[in-house]
């Protein structure tokens, strides 16, 4: 078996063990394989092994890869999205994970209405309030989501966060816990057109802790495909 498939199997196994450890159904946690910078030849075997959700962080790479894969693949936009590029991707992606500001929301809403659909988005939250990271700060999240709830071209489906990098993932457990608590508060508000179905949290370095804290989507790149250059 190729090294990539060996690593994929290990990741799947570890996801399952983490879910069971937390008393969760492993089927409630989806693997999003993050394929940025990974060539198509290296991704194809992973798709053949049943992975059907792929994540990219750049619009150009995303639009170049889409036609090279079967139609059943769900494409997720996980990186910073510039407003002017919404038009070229928002009707091709299953989920945008990086909705973090009003100007972007207005553009997505505009195109969603133009296409006659509600574009599925997660609100990216900068839980740790790191100055170098994107995402709305936690105390502004409820107000932002209340505004999004008024936009017929957007369907808010949950929250996304990136935890600070730490050698010991236990140190960022509180970040994942805080995101889940925020999702609970949003749910309690009962905003229209807003669901907290998804918590997109956990990457190669910390996905097991994120699953224990309630992740429904983990975004994993290097642990499957190897270190990026
Ligand atoms: C690159 C990236 C990932 C995957 O990171 P790994 O550490 O390689 O698993 C996940 N989420 C986002 C937003 C990314 O940009």
PDB file of C-alpha atoms and ligand atoms in Angstrom:
ATOM      1  CA  UNK A   1       0.000   0.000   0.000  1.00  0.00           C
ATOM      2  CA  UNK A   2       1.253   3.507  -0.796  1.00  0.00           C
ATOM      3  CA  UNK A   3       2.464   5.680   2.099  1.00  0.00           C
ATOM      4  CA  UNK A   4      -0.430   8.071   1.522  1.00  0.00           C
ATOM      5  CA  UNK A   5      -3.008   5.301   1.874  1.00  0.00           C
ATOM      6  CA  UNK A   6      -1.273   3.955   4.973  1.00  0.00           C
ATOM      7  CA  UNK A   7      -1.457   7.423   6.527  1.00  0.00           C
ATOM      8  CA  UNK A   8      -5.078   7.869   5.433  1.00  0.00           C
ATOM      9  CA  UNK A   9      -6.005   4.627   7.170  1.00  0.00           C
ATOM     10  CA  UNK A  10      -4.185   5.700  10.312  1.00  0.00           C
ATOM     11  CA  UNK A  11      -6.017   9.018  10.330  1.00  0.00           C
ATOM     12  CA  UNK A  12      -9.374   7.287   9.888  1.00  0.00           C
ATOM     13  CA  UNK A  13      -8.549   4.898  12.698  1.00  0.00           C
ATOM     14  CA  UNK A  14      -7.484   7.697  15.020  1.00  0.00           C
ATOM     15  CA  UNK A  15     -10.646   9.679  14.214  1.00  0.00           C
ATOM     16  CA  UNK A  16     -12.772   6.689  15.109  1.00  0.00           C
ATOM     17  CA  UNK A  17     -10.945   6.024  18.365  1.00  0.00           C
ATOM     18  CA  UNK A  18     -11.203   9.687  19.389  1.00  0.00           C
ATOM     19  CA  UNK A  19     -14.952   9.740  18.688  1.00  0.00           C
ATOM     20  CA  UNK A  20     -15.561   6.555  20.664  1.00  0.00           C
ATOM     21  CA  UNK A  21     -13.409   7.813  23.529  1.00  0.00           C
ATOM     22  CA  UNK A  22     -15.717  10.834  23.760  1.00  0.00           C
ATOM     23  CA  UNK A  23     -18.845   8.693  23.566  1.00  0.00           C
ATOM     24  CA  UNK A  24     -19.658   9.964  20.076  1.00  0.00           C
ATOM     25  CA  UNK A  25     -20.761   8.132  16.959  1.00  0.00           C
ATOM     26  CA  UNK A  26     -17.729   8.037  14.615  1.00  0.00           C
ATOM     27  CA  UNK A  27     -20.089   8.598  11.687  1.00  0.00           C
ATOM     28  CA  UNK A  28     -20.836  12.069  13.016  1.00  0.00           C
ATOM     29  CA  UNK A  29     -17.292  13.208  12.231  1.00  0.00           C
ATOM     30  CA  UNK A  30     -16.367  13.787   8.591  1.00  0.00           C
ATOM     31  CA  UNK A  31     -12.891  13.848   7.134  1.00  0.00           C
ATOM     32  CA  UNK A  32     -12.102  16.806   4.898  1.00  0.00           C
ATOM     33  CA  UNK A  33      -8.831  16.019   3.117  1.00  0.00           C
ATOM     34  CA  UNK A  34      -6.929  19.264   2.636  1.00  0.00           C
ATOM     35  CA  UNK A  35      -5.307  19.070  -0.780  1.00  0.00           C
ATOM     36  CA  UNK A  36      -3.674  22.498  -1.142  1.00  0.00           C
ATOM     37  CA  UNK A  37      -0.324  22.218  -2.954  1.00  0.00           C
ATOM     38  CA  UNK A  38      -0.897  18.461  -3.432  1.00  0.00           C
ATOM     39  CA  UNK A  39      -0.739  17.316  -7.066  1.00  0.00           C
ATOM     40  CA  UNK A  40      -3.723  15.553  -8.601  1.00  0.00           C
ATOM     41  CA  UNK A  41      -1.851  12.208  -8.893  1.00  0.00           C
ATOM     42  CA  UNK A  42      -1.385  12.118  -5.128  1.00  0.00           C
ATOM     43  CA  UNK A  43      -5.034  12.936  -4.433  1.00  0.00           C
ATOM     44  CA  UNK A  44      -6.578  10.399  -6.814  1.00  0.00           C
ATOM     45  CA  UNK A  45      -5.807   7.329  -4.656  1.00  0.00           C
ATOM     46  CA  UNK A  46      -7.364   9.019  -1.638  1.00  0.00           C
ATOM     47  CA  UNK A  47     -10.535   9.661  -3.626  1.00  0.00           C
ATOM     48  CA  UNK A  48     -10.461   6.031  -4.788  1.00  0.00           C
ATOM     49  CA  UNK A  49     -10.262   5.031  -1.113  1.00  0.00           C
ATOM     50  CA  UNK A  50     -13.595   6.737  -0.504  1.00  0.00           C
ATOM     51  CA  UNK A  51     -12.699  10.261   0.584  1.00  0.00           C
ATOM     52  CA  UNK A  52     -15.279  12.522  -1.031  1.00  0.00           C
ATOM     53  CA  UNK A  53     -14.679  15.867   0.671  1.00  0.00           C
ATOM     54  CA  UNK A  54     -11.650  17.870  -0.474  1.00  0.00           C
ATOM     55  CA  UNK A  55     -10.565  21.261   0.862  1.00  0.00           C
ATOM     56  CA  UNK A  56      -8.550  23.976  -0.842  1.00  0.00           C
ATOM     57  CA  UNK A  57      -7.460  27.362   0.417  1.00  0.00           C
ATOM     58  CA  UNK A  58      -6.869  29.215  -2.846  1.00  0.00           C
ATOM     59  CA  UNK A  59      -9.453  30.050  -5.468  1.00  0.00           C
ATOM     60  CA  UNK A  60      -7.141  29.504  -8.422  1.00  0.00           C
ATOM     61  CA  UNK A  61      -6.023  26.068  -7.260  1.00  0.00           C
ATOM     62  CA  UNK A  62      -9.587  25.108  -6.388  1.00  0.00           C
ATOM     63  CA  UNK A  63     -11.010  26.019  -9.791  1.00  0.00           C
ATOM     64  CA  UNK A  64      -8.113  24.293 -11.554  1.00  0.00           C
ATOM     65  CA  UNK A  65      -8.615  21.047  -9.640  1.00  0.00           C
ATOM     66  CA  UNK A  66     -12.399  20.728  -9.750  1.00  0.00           C
ATOM     67  CA  UNK A  67     -12.655  19.569 -13.389  1.00  0.00           C
ATOM     68  CA  UNK A  68      -9.969  16.933 -12.812  1.00  0.00           C
ATOM     69  CA  UNK A  69     -12.070  14.970 -10.326  1.00  0.00           C
ATOM     70  CA  UNK A  70     -15.370  13.097 -10.461  1.00  0.00           C
ATOM     71  CA  UNK A  71     -18.601  14.992  -9.953  1.00  0.00           C
ATOM     72  CA  UNK A  72     -19.431  13.377  -6.642  1.00  0.00           C
ATOM     73  CA  UNK A  73     -16.552  15.182  -4.894  1.00  0.00           C
ATOM     74  CA  UNK A  74     -17.628  17.918  -2.503  1.00  0.00           C
ATOM     75  CA  UNK A  75     -15.262  20.882  -2.652  1.00  0.00           C
ATOM     76  CA  UNK A  76     -14.738  23.029   0.423  1.00  0.00           C
ATOM     77  CA  UNK A  77     -13.197  26.490   0.439  1.00  0.00           C
ATOM     78  CA  UNK A  78     -11.201  26.749   3.660  1.00  0.00           C
ATOM     79  CA  UNK A  79      -8.891  29.706   3.009  1.00  0.00           C
ATOM     80  CA  UNK A  80      -9.296  33.452   3.068  1.00  0.00           C
ATOM     81  CA  UNK A  81     -11.703  34.490   0.357  1.00  0.00           C
ATOM     82  CA  UNK A  82     -11.527  37.830  -1.398  1.00  0.00           C
ATOM     83  CA  UNK A  83     -14.907  39.350  -2.189  1.00  0.00           C
ATOM     84  CA  UNK A  84     -14.140  39.731  -5.869  1.00  0.00           C
ATOM     85  CA  UNK A  85     -13.517  35.981  -6.186  1.00  0.00           C
ATOM     86  CA  UNK A  86     -16.830  34.869  -4.695  1.00  0.00           C
ATOM     87  CA  UNK A  87     -18.446  34.796  -8.121  1.00  0.00           C
ATOM     88  CA  UNK A  88     -16.012  32.195  -9.458  1.00  0.00           C
ATOM     89  CA  UNK A  89     -16.365  29.662  -6.645  1.00  0.00           C
ATOM     90  CA  UNK A  90     -19.498  30.036  -4.574  1.00  0.00           C
ATOM     91  CA  UNK A  91     -21.665  27.954  -6.898  1.00  0.00           C
ATOM     92  CA  UNK A  92     -19.036  25.187  -7.119  1.00  0.00           C
ATOM     93  CA  UNK A  93     -18.343  24.642  -3.441  1.00  0.00           C
ATOM     94  CA  UNK A  94     -20.314  22.515  -1.002  1.00  0.00           C
ATOM     95  CA  UNK A  95     -19.285  24.710   1.907  1.00  0.00           C
ATOM     96  CA  UNK A  96     -17.296  27.904   2.454  1.00  0.00           C
ATOM     97  CA  UNK A  97     -15.524  27.651   5.830  1.00  0.00           C
ATOM     98  CA  UNK A  98     -14.090  31.153   5.929  1.00  0.00           C
ATOM     99  CA  UNK A  99     -16.936  33.644   6.159  1.00  0.00           C
ATOM    100  CA  UNK A 100     -15.487  36.214   8.537  1.00  0.00           C
ATOM    101  CA  UNK A 101     -16.598  39.713   7.555  1.00  0.00           C
ATOM    102  CA  UNK A 102     -19.578  41.717   6.409  1.00  0.00           C
ATOM    103  CA  UNK A 103     -18.228  42.781   3.010  1.00  0.00           C
ATOM    104  CA  UNK A 104     -17.647  39.146   2.086  1.00  0.00           C
ATOM    105  CA  UNK A 105     -21.096  38.174   3.350  1.00  0.00           C
ATOM    106  CA  UNK A 106     -22.727  40.872   1.239  1.00  0.00           C
ATOM    107  CA  UNK A 107     -20.981  39.590  -1.865  1.00  0.00           C
ATOM    108  CA  UNK A 108     -21.907  35.954  -1.176  1.00  0.00           C
ATOM    109  CA  UNK A 109     -25.485  37.013  -0.476  1.00  0.00           C
ATOM    110  CA  UNK A 110     -25.617  38.927  -3.741  1.00  0.00           C
ATOM    111  CA  UNK A 111     -24.459  35.940  -5.792  1.00  0.00           C
ATOM    112  CA  UNK A 112     -26.543  33.459  -3.857  1.00  0.00           C
ATOM    113  CA  UNK A 113     -29.653  35.475  -4.665  1.00  0.00           C
ATOM    114  CA  UNK A 114     -28.528  35.814  -8.272  1.00  0.00           C
ATOM    115  CA  UNK A 115     -28.254  32.010  -8.541  1.00  0.00           C
ATOM    116  CA  UNK A 116     -31.477  31.501  -6.619  1.00  0.00           C
ATOM    117  CA  UNK A 117     -29.874  29.602  -3.774  1.00  0.00           C
ATOM    118  CA  UNK A 118     -28.525  30.022  -0.276  1.00  0.00           C
ATOM    119  CA  UNK A 119     -24.752  29.487  -0.310  1.00  0.00           C
ATOM    120  CA  UNK A 120     -23.728  27.201   2.573  1.00  0.00           C
ATOM    121  CA  UNK A 121     -21.162  28.893   4.810  1.00  0.00           C
ATOM    122  CA  UNK A 122     -19.459  28.467   8.148  1.00  0.00           C
ATOM    123  CA  UNK A 123     -18.541  31.511  10.185  1.00  0.00           C
ATOM    124  CA  UNK A 124     -14.819  31.512  10.915  1.00  0.00           C
ATOM    125  CA  UNK A 125     -14.110  32.520  14.491  1.00  0.00           C
ATOM    126  CA  UNK A 126     -10.711  33.622  15.769  1.00  0.00           C
ATOM    127  CA  UNK A 127     -11.314  32.061  19.166  1.00  0.00           C
ATOM    128  CA  UNK A 128      -7.821  32.695  20.480  1.00  0.00           C
ATOM    129  CA  UNK A 129      -7.911  36.272  19.109  1.00  0.00           C
ATOM    130  CA  UNK A 130      -4.544  35.862  17.422  1.00  0.00           C
ATOM    131  CA  UNK A 131      -3.672  39.073  15.545  1.00  0.00           C
ATOM    132  CA  UNK A 132      -2.192  37.092  12.639  1.00  0.00           C
ATOM    133  CA  UNK A 133      -5.303  35.019  12.033  1.00  0.00           C
ATOM    134  CA  UNK A 134      -8.496  35.655  10.144  1.00  0.00           C
ATOM    135  CA  UNK A 135     -11.892  35.141  11.702  1.00  0.00           C
ATOM    136  CA  UNK A 136     -14.378  37.179  13.619  1.00  0.00           C
ATOM    137  CA  UNK A 137     -13.567  37.681  17.289  1.00  0.00           C
ATOM    138  CA  UNK A 138     -15.879  35.772  19.638  1.00  0.00           C
ATOM    139  CA  UNK A 139     -17.675  38.756  21.158  1.00  0.00           C
ATOM    140  CA  UNK A 140     -18.718  39.953  17.695  1.00  0.00           C
ATOM    141  CA  UNK A 141     -19.863  36.560  16.456  1.00  0.00           C
ATOM    142  CA  UNK A 142     -23.473  36.610  17.698  1.00  0.00           C
ATOM    143  CA  UNK A 143     -24.158  40.022  16.195  1.00  0.00           C
ATOM    144  CA  UNK A 144     -22.537  39.006  12.917  1.00  0.00           C
ATOM    145  CA  UNK A 145     -24.604  35.842  12.693  1.00  0.00           C
ATOM    146  CA  UNK A 146     -27.769  37.784  13.473  1.00  0.00           C
ATOM    147  CA  UNK A 147     -26.965  39.965  10.450  1.00  0.00           C
ATOM    148  CA  UNK A 148     -26.281  36.905   8.269  1.00  0.00           C
ATOM    149  CA  UNK A 149     -29.628  35.447   9.285  1.00  0.00           C
ATOM    150  CA  UNK A 150     -31.294  38.279   7.339  1.00  0.00           C
ATOM    151  CA  UNK A 151     -29.473  37.357   4.102  1.00  0.00           C
ATOM    152  CA  UNK A 152     -31.470  35.001   1.866  1.00  0.00           C
ATOM    153  CA  UNK A 153     -28.406  34.190  -0.281  1.00  0.00           C
ATOM    154  CA  UNK A 154     -26.504  32.701   2.677  1.00  0.00           C
ATOM    155  CA  UNK A 155     -27.209  29.616   4.774  1.00  0.00           C
ATOM    156  CA  UNK A 156     -25.108  29.589   7.927  1.00  0.00           C
ATOM    157  CA  UNK A 157     -24.394  25.917   8.716  1.00  0.00           C
ATOM    158  CA  UNK A 158     -22.016  26.213  11.649  1.00  0.00           C
ATOM    159  CA  UNK A 159     -18.682  27.555  12.836  1.00  0.00           C
ATOM    160  CA  UNK A 160     -15.041  27.045  11.932  1.00  0.00           C
ATOM    161  CA  UNK A 161     -11.833  27.789  13.810  1.00  0.00           C
ATOM    162  CA  UNK A 162      -8.089  27.290  13.542  1.00  0.00           C
ATOM    163  CA  UNK A 163      -6.411  26.735  16.873  1.00  0.00           C
ATOM    164  CA  UNK A 164      -2.968  28.226  17.531  1.00  0.00           C
ATOM    165  CA  UNK A 165      -0.211  25.765  16.752  1.00  0.00           C
ATOM    166  CA  UNK A 166       1.034  23.974  19.881  1.00  0.00           C
ATOM    167  CA  UNK A 167       3.269  20.950  20.299  1.00  0.00           C
ATOM    168  CA  UNK A 168       0.835  19.626  22.864  1.00  0.00           C
ATOM    169  CA  UNK A 169      -2.753  19.720  21.513  1.00  0.00           C
ATOM    170  CA  UNK A 170      -4.110  19.608  25.071  1.00  0.00           C
ATOM    171  CA  UNK A 171      -3.093  23.262  25.281  1.00  0.00           C
ATOM    172  CA  UNK A 172      -5.714  24.191  22.675  1.00  0.00           C
ATOM    173  CA  UNK A 173      -8.553  22.035  23.964  1.00  0.00           C
ATOM    174  CA  UNK A 174     -10.142  25.170  25.442  1.00  0.00           C
ATOM    175  CA  UNK A 175     -10.263  26.752  21.956  1.00  0.00           C
ATOM    176  CA  UNK A 176     -12.390  23.909  20.624  1.00  0.00           C
ATOM    177  CA  UNK A 177     -14.530  23.885  23.735  1.00  0.00           C
ATOM    178  CA  UNK A 178     -15.118  27.640  23.408  1.00  0.00           C
ATOM    179  CA  UNK A 179     -16.189  27.240  19.780  1.00  0.00           C
ATOM    180  CA  UNK A 180     -18.693  24.573  20.746  1.00  0.00           C
ATOM    181  CA  UNK A 181     -20.078  26.751  23.537  1.00  0.00           C
ATOM    182  CA  UNK A 182     -20.434  29.633  21.106  1.00  0.00           C
ATOM    183  CA  UNK A 183     -22.358  27.328  18.754  1.00  0.00           C
ATOM    184  CA  UNK A 184     -24.670  26.414  21.638  1.00  0.00           C
ATOM    185  CA  UNK A 185     -25.323  30.094  22.309  1.00  0.00           C
ATOM    186  CA  UNK A 186     -26.117  30.679  18.629  1.00  0.00           C
ATOM    187  CA  UNK A 187     -28.506  27.717  18.651  1.00  0.00           C
ATOM    188  CA  UNK A 188     -30.284  29.134  21.684  1.00  0.00           C
ATOM    189  CA  UNK A 189     -30.907  32.394  19.815  1.00  0.00           C
ATOM    190  CA  UNK A 190     -32.997  30.524  17.242  1.00  0.00           C
ATOM    191  CA  UNK A 191     -31.977  32.764  14.326  1.00  0.00           C
ATOM    192  CA  UNK A 192     -33.788  31.962  11.061  1.00  0.00           C
ATOM    193  CA  UNK A 193     -31.688  30.373   8.264  1.00  0.00           C
ATOM    194  CA  UNK A 194     -28.976  29.523  10.782  1.00  0.00           C
ATOM    195  CA  UNK A 195     -28.073  26.023  11.887  1.00  0.00           C
ATOM    196  CA  UNK A 196     -25.136  24.905  13.981  1.00  0.00           C
ATOM    197  CA  UNK A 197     -24.940  21.540  12.223  1.00  0.00           C
ATOM    198  CA  UNK A 198     -21.189  21.788  11.685  1.00  0.00           C
ATOM    199  CA  UNK A 199     -18.175  22.542  13.810  1.00  0.00           C
ATOM    200  CA  UNK A 200     -15.169  22.567  11.485  1.00  0.00           C
ATOM    201  CA  UNK A 201     -12.222  22.275  13.840  1.00  0.00           C
ATOM    202  CA  UNK A 202      -9.097  20.165  14.181  1.00  0.00           C
ATOM    203  CA  UNK A 203      -6.150  19.771  11.807  1.00  0.00           C
ATOM    204  CA  UNK A 204      -3.286  17.279  11.534  1.00  0.00           C
ATOM    205  CA  UNK A 205      -1.782  18.360  14.806  1.00  0.00           C
ATOM    206  CA  UNK A 206      -4.874  18.513  16.991  1.00  0.00           C
ATOM    207  CA  UNK A 207      -7.797  16.667  15.379  1.00  0.00           C
ATOM    208  CA  UNK A 208      -8.284  14.094  18.112  1.00  0.00           C
ATOM    209  CA  UNK A 209      -8.777  16.730  20.796  1.00  0.00           C
ATOM    210  CA  UNK A 210     -11.120  18.631  18.448  1.00  0.00           C
ATOM    211  CA  UNK A 211     -13.214  15.479  17.943  1.00  0.00           C
ATOM    212  CA  UNK A 212     -13.412  14.970  21.689  1.00  0.00           C
ATOM    213  CA  UNK A 213     -14.743  18.535  21.945  1.00  0.00           C
ATOM    214  CA  UNK A 214     -17.404  18.092  19.275  1.00  0.00           C
ATOM    215  CA  UNK A 215     -15.884  18.592  15.806  1.00  0.00           C
ATOM    216  CA  UNK A 216     -18.130  17.376  12.976  1.00  0.00           C
ATOM    217  CA  UNK A 217     -15.562  18.112  10.254  1.00  0.00           C
ATOM    218  CA  UNK A 218     -11.807  17.764  10.708  1.00  0.00           C
ATOM    219  CA  UNK A 219      -9.544  19.365   8.080  1.00  0.00           C
ATOM    220  CA  UNK A 220      -6.461  17.236   7.565  1.00  0.00           C
ATOM    221  CA  UNK A 221      -3.637  17.808   5.098  1.00  0.00           C
ATOM    222  CA  UNK A 222      -0.080  16.956   6.072  1.00  0.00           C
ATOM    223  CA  UNK A 223      -0.972  13.945   8.190  1.00  0.00           C
ATOM    224  CA  UNK A 224      -2.307  12.300   5.012  1.00  0.00           C
ATOM    225  CA  UNK A 225      -0.218  13.787   2.206  1.00  0.00           C
ATOM    226  CA  UNK A 226       3.023  14.518   4.061  1.00  0.00           C
ATOM    227  CA  UNK A 227       4.593  17.855   4.906  1.00  0.00           C
ATOM    228  CA  UNK A 228       3.987  20.671   2.421  1.00  0.00           C
ATOM    229  CA  UNK A 229       6.993  22.518   1.029  1.00  0.00           C
TER     230      UNK A 229
HETATM  231  C1  LIG B   1      -3.758  23.932   5.515  1.00  0.00           C
HETATM  232  C2  LIG B   1      -5.000  23.978   6.313  1.00  0.00           C
HETATM  233  C3  LIG B   1      -5.433  22.844   7.029  1.00  0.00           C
HETATM  234  C4  LIG B   1      -4.682  21.538   7.066  1.00  0.00           C
HETATM  235  O1  LIG B   1      -3.507  21.673   7.791  1.00  0.00           O
HETATM  236  P1  LIG B   1      -2.620  20.392   8.204  1.00  0.00           P
HETATM  237  O2  LIG B   1      -1.888  20.845   9.401  1.00  0.00           O
HETATM  238  O3  LIG B   1      -1.740  20.112   7.039  1.00  0.00           O
HETATM  239  O4  LIG B   1      -3.547  19.273   8.466  1.00  0.00           O
HETATM  240  C5  LIG B   1      -6.629  22.943   7.716  1.00  0.00           C
HETATM  241  N1  LIG B   1      -7.352  24.089   7.735  1.00  0.00           N
HETATM  242  C6  LIG B   1      -6.964  25.197   7.075  1.00  0.00           C
HETATM  243  C7  LIG B   1      -7.809  26.408   7.139  1.00  0.00           C
HETATM  244  C8  LIG B   1      -5.774  25.184   6.351  1.00  0.00           C
HETATM  245  O5  LIG B   1      -5.389  26.298   5.697  1.00  0.00           O
END
